[in-house]
mmCIF file of C-alpha atoms in Angstrom:
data_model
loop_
_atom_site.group_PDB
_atom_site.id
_atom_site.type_symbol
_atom_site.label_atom_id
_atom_site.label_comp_id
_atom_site.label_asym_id
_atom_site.label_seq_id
_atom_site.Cartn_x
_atom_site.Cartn_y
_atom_site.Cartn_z
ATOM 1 C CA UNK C 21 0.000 0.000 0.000
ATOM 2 C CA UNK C 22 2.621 2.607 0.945
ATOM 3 C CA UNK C 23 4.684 1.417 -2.599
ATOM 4 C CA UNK C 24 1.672 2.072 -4.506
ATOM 5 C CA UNK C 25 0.749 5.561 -2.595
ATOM 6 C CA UNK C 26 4.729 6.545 -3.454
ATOM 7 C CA UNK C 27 4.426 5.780 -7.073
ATOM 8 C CA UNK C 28 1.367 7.952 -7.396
ATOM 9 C CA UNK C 29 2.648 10.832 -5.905
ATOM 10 C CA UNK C 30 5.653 10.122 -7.770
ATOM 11 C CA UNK C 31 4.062 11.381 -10.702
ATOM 12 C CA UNK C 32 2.607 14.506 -9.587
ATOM 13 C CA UNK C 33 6.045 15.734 -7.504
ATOM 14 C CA UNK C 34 8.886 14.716 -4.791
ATOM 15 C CA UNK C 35 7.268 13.725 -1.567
ATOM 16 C CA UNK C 36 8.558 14.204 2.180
ATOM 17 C CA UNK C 37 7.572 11.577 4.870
ATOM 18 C CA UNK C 38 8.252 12.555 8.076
ATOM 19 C CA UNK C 39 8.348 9.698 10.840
ATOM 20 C CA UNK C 40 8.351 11.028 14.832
ATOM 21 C CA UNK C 41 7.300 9.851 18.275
ATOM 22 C CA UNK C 42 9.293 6.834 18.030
ATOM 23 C CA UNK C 43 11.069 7.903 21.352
ATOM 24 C CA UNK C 44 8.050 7.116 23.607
ATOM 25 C CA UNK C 45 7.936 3.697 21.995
ATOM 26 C CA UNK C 46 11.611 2.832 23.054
ATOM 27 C CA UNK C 47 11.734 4.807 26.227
ATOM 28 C CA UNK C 48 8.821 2.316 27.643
ATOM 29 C CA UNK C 49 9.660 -0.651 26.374
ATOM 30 C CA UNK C 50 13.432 0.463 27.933
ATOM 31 C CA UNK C 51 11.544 1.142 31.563
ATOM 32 C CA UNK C 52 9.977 -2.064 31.157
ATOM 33 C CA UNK C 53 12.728 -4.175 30.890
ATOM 34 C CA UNK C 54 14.495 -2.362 33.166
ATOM 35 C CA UNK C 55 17.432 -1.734 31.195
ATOM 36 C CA UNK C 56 18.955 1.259 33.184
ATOM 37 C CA UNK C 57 19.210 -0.837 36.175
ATOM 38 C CA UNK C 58 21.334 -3.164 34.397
ATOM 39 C CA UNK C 59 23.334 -1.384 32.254
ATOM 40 C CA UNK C 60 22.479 -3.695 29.175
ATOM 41 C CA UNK C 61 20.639 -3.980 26.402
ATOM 42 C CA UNK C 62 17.201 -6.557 27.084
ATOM 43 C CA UNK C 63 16.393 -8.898 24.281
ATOM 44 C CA UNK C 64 13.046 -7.513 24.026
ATOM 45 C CA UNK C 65 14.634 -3.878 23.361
ATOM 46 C CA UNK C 66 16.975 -5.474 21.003
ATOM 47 C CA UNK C 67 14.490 -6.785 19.136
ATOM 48 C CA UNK C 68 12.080 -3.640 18.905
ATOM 49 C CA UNK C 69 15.175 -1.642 17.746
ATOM 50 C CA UNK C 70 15.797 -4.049 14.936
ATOM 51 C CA UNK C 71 12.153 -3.832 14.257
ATOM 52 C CA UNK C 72 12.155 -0.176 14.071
ATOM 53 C CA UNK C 73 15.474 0.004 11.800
ATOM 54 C CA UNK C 74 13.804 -2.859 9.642
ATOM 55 C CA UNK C 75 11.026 -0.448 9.029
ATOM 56 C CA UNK C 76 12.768 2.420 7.847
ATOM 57 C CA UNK C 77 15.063 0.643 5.675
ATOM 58 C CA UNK C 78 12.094 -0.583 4.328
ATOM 59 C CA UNK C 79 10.448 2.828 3.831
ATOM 60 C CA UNK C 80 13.450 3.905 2.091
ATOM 61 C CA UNK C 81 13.451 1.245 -0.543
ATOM 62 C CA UNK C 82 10.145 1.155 -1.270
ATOM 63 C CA UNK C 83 9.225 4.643 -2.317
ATOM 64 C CA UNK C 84 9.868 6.515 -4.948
ATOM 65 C CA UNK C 85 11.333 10.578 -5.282
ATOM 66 C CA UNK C 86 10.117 10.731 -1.682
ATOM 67 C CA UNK C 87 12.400 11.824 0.956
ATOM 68 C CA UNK C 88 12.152 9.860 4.265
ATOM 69 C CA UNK C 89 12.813 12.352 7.379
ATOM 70 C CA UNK C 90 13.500 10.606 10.696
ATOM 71 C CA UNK C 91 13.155 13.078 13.978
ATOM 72 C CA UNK C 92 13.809 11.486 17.157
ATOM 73 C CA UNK C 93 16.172 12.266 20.052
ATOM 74 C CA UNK C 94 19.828 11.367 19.833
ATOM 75 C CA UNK C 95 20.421 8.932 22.500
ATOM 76 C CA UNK C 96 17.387 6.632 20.375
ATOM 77 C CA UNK C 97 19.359 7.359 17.133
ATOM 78 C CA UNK C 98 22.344 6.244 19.118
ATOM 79 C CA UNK C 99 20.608 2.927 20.398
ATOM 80 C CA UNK C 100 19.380 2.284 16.636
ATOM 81 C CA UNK C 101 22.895 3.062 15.492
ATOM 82 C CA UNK C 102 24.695 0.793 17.479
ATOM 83 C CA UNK C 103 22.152 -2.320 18.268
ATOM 84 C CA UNK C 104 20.620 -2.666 15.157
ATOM 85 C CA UNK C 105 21.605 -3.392 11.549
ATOM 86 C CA UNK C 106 24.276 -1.922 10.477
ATOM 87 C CA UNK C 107 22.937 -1.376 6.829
ATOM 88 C CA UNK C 108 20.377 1.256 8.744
ATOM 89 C CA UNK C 109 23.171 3.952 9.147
ATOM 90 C CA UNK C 110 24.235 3.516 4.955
ATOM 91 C CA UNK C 111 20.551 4.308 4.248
ATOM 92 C CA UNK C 112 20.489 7.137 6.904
ATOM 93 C CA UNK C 113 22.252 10.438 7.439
ATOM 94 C CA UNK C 114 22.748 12.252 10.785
ATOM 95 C CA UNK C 115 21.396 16.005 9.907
ATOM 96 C CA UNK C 116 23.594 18.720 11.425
ATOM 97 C CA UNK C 117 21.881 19.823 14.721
ATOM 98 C CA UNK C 118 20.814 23.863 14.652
ATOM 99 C CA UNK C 119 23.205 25.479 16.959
ATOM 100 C CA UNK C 120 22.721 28.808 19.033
ATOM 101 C CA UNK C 121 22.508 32.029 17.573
ATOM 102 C CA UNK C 122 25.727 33.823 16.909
ATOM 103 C CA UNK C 123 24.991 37.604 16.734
ATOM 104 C CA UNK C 124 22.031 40.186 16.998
ATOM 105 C CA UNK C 125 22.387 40.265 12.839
ATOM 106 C CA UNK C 126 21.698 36.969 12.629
ATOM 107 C CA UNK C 127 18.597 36.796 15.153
ATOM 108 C CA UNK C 128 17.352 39.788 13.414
ATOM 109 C CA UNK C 129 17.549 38.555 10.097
ATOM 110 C CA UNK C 130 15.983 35.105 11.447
ATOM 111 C CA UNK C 131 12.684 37.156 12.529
ATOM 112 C CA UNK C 132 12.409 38.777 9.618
ATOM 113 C CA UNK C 133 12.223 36.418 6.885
ATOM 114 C CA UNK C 134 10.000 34.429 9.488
ATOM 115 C CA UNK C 135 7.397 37.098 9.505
ATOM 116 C CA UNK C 136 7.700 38.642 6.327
ATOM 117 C CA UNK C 137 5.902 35.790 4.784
ATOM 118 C CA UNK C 138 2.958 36.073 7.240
ATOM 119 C CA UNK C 139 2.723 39.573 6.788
ATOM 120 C CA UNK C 140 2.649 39.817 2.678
ATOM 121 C CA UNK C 141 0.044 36.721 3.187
ATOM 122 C CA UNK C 142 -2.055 39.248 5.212
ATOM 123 C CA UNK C 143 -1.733 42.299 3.208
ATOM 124 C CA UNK C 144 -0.252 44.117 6.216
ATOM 125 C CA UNK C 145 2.457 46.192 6.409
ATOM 126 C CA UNK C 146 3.963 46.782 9.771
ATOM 127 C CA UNK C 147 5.860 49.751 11.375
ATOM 128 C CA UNK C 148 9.018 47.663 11.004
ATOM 129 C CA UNK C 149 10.134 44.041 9.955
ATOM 130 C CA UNK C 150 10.551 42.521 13.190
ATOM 131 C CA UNK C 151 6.971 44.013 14.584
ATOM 132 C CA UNK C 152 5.754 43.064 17.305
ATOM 133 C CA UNK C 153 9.492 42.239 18.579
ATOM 134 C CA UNK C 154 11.611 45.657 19.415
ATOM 135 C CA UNK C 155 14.465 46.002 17.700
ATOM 136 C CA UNK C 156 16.043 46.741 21.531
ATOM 137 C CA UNK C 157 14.867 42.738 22.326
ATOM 138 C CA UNK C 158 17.379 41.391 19.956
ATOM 139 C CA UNK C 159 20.605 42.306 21.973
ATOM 140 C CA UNK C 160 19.456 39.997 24.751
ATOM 141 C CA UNK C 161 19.073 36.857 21.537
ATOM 142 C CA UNK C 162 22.606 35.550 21.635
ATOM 143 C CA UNK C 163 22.902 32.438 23.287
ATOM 144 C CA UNK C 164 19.080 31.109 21.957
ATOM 145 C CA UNK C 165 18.619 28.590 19.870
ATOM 146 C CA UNK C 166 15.688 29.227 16.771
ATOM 147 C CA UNK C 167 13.902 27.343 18.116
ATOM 148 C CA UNK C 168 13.654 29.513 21.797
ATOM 149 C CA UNK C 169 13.680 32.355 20.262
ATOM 150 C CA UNK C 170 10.730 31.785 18.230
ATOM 151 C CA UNK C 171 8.776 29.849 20.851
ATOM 152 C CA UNK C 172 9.558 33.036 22.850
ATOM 153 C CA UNK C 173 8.087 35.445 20.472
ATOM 154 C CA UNK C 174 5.274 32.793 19.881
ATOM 155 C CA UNK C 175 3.774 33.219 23.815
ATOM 156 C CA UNK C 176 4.711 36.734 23.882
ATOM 157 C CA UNK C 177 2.308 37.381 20.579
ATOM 158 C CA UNK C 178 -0.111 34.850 22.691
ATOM 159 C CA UNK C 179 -0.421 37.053 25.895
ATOM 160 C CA UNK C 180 -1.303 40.147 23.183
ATOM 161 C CA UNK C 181 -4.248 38.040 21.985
ATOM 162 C CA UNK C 182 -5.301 37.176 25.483
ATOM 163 C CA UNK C 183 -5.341 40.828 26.984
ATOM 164 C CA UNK C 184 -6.728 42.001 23.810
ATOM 165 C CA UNK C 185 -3.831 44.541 22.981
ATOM 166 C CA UNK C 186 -0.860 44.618 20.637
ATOM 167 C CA UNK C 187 2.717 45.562 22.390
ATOM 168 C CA UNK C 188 6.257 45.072 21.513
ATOM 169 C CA UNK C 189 8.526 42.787 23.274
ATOM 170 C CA UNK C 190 10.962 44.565 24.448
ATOM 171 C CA UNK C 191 12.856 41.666 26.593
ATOM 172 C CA UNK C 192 13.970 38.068 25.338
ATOM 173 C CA UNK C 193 14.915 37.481 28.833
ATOM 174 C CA UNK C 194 12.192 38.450 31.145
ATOM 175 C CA UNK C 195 8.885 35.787 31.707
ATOM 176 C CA UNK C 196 5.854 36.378 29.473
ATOM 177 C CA UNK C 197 3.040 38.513 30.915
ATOM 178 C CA UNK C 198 5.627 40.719 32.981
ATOM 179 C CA UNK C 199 3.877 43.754 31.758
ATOM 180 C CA UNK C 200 6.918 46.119 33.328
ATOM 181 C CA UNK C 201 8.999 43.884 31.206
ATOM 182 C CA UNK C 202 6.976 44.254 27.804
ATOM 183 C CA UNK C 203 6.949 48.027 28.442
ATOM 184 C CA UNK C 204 3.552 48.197 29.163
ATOM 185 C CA UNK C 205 3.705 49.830 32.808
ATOM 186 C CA UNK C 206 5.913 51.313 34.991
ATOM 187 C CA UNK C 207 7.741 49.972 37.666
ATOM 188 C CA UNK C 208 7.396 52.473 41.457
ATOM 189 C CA UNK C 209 10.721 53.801 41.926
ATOM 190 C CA UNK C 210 12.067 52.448 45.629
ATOM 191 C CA UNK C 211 12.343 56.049 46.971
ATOM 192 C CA UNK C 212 8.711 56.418 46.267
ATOM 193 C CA UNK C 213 7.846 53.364 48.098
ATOM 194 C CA UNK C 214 10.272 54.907 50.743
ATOM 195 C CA UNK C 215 8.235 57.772 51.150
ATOM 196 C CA UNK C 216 4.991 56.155 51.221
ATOM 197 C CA UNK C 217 5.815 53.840 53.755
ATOM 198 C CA UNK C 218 2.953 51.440 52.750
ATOM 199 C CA UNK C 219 2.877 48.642 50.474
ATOM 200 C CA UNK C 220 0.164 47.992 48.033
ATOM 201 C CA UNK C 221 -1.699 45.638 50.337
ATOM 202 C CA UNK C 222 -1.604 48.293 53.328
ATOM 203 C CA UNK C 223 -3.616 50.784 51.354
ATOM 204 C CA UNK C 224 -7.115 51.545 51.726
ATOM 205 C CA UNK C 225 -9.659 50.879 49.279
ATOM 206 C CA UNK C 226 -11.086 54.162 47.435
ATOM 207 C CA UNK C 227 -14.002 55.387 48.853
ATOM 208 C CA UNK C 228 -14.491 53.284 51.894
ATOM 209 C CA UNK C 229 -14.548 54.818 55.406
ATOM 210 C CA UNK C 230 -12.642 53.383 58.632
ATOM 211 C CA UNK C 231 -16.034 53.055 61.181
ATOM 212 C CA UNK C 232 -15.736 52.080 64.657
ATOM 213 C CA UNK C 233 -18.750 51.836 67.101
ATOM 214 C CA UNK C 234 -19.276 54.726 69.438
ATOM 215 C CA UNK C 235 -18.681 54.084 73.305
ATOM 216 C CA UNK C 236 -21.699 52.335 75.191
ATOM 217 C CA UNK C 237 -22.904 54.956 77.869
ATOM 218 C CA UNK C 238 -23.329 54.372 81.523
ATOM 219 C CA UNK C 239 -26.798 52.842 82.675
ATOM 220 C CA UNK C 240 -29.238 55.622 83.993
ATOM 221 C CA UNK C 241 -29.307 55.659 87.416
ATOM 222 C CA UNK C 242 -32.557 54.528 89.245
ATOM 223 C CA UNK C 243 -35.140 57.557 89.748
ATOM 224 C CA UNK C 244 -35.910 57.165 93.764
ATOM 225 C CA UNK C 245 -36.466 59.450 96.119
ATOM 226 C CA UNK C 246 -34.745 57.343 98.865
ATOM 227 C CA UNK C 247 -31.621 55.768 96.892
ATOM 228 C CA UNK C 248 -29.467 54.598 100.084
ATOM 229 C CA UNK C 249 -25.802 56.095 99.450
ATOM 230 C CA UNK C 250 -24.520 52.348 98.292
ATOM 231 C CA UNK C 251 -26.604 52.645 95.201
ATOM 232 C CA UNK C 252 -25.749 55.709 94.026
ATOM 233 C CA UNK C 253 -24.630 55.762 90.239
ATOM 234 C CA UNK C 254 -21.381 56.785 90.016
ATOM 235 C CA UNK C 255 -20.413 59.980 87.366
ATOM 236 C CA UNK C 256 -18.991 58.827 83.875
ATOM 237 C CA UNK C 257 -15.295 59.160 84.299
#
């Protein structure tokens, strides 16, 4: 079934099949055998690994113009590598992992083309090609990978849609939300808190009143006309 789906879309183009979440599938059957306890490689994990090289040996020699894209984490590339058929790694190459960002150039430059696409799709033109990211942000990107960076811009352009307002981000480094952060408020200087002397949870809510309840007065005093002097009310004080 998958030979004849490749030859048909063999005719119409090149085709990319992308095969993920194999991880999970090694990782439990790993736990499960206790491997890491041992420090060696189960038969059952043996097995599953040649089972899972079989299969994309066998997706690479059974389609046609279709490139066959394996994403998985390196230690299960490594297991597949070195416990199962050799012929796997000859069928196979290792694709250079993305490394961090060099310079603010290169960051810059990454945004752009990122979002000029989405923008000419939109028909919007925006105040400048890294909108809604300041062009201040981008001194704080060395040291992230693409994939941070744009998973950073990605939350930051969420927590616009969620407060219903657009703002730059102004800070790679600071937690989304931080509205000081985003340049969206302003931080009290610590002088002014100084002078205040208060925090925010000591003050008083607008418009309310402090009330206490007045004193409760003295009992009136009996009227007699023969009070004997041990009953006499005494004055208020």
């Amino acid at each position: 079934m998958v030979r004849d789906i490749s030859r048909l879309l063999a005719v119409v183009g090149p085709t990319v099949i992308a095969v993920d979440q194999i991880d999970l599938m090694i990782a439990q059957s790993v736990k499960a055998t206790n491997q890491d306890a041992r420090g060696e490689a189960d038969w059952q994990t043996s097995l599953l690994l040649e089972q899972v090289a079989s299969g994309l040996m066998a997706l690479r020699e059974t389609t046609r113009r279709t490139l066959s894209v394996v994403s998985c984490l390196p230690h299960t590339w490594y297991s597949i590598r070195h416990q199962a058929t050799d012929t796997v790694q000859d069928r196979f190459r290792e694709a250079a992992p993305l490394k961090e960002i060099p310079s603010v150039e290169w960051g810059r430059e990454l945004v752009e083309k990122r979002f000029a696409v989405l923008f000419e799709g939109l028909g919007f033109t925006p105040p400048h090609p890294t909108w809604p990211v300041h062009p201040d942000a981008f001194q704080e990107v060395v040291g992230f990978t693409p994939r941070e960076l744009l998973r950073r811009i990605d939350t930051h352009v969420r927590a616009c849609l969620a407060d219903g307002e657009a703002r730059e981000l102004r800070h790679l480094l600071h937690a989304s939300g931080d509205r000081v952060a985003d340049g969206l408020v302003h931080a009290p200087s610590p002088s002014r808190r100084r002078r205040t002397g208060r925090t925010d949870s000591a003050r008083s809510t607008p418009g309310t009143r402090s009330w206490s309840p007045p004193p409760t007065p003295p009992p009136p005093c009996p009227r007699s006309r023969r009070m004997p002097a041990s009953r006499a009310c005494s004055k208020p004080a």
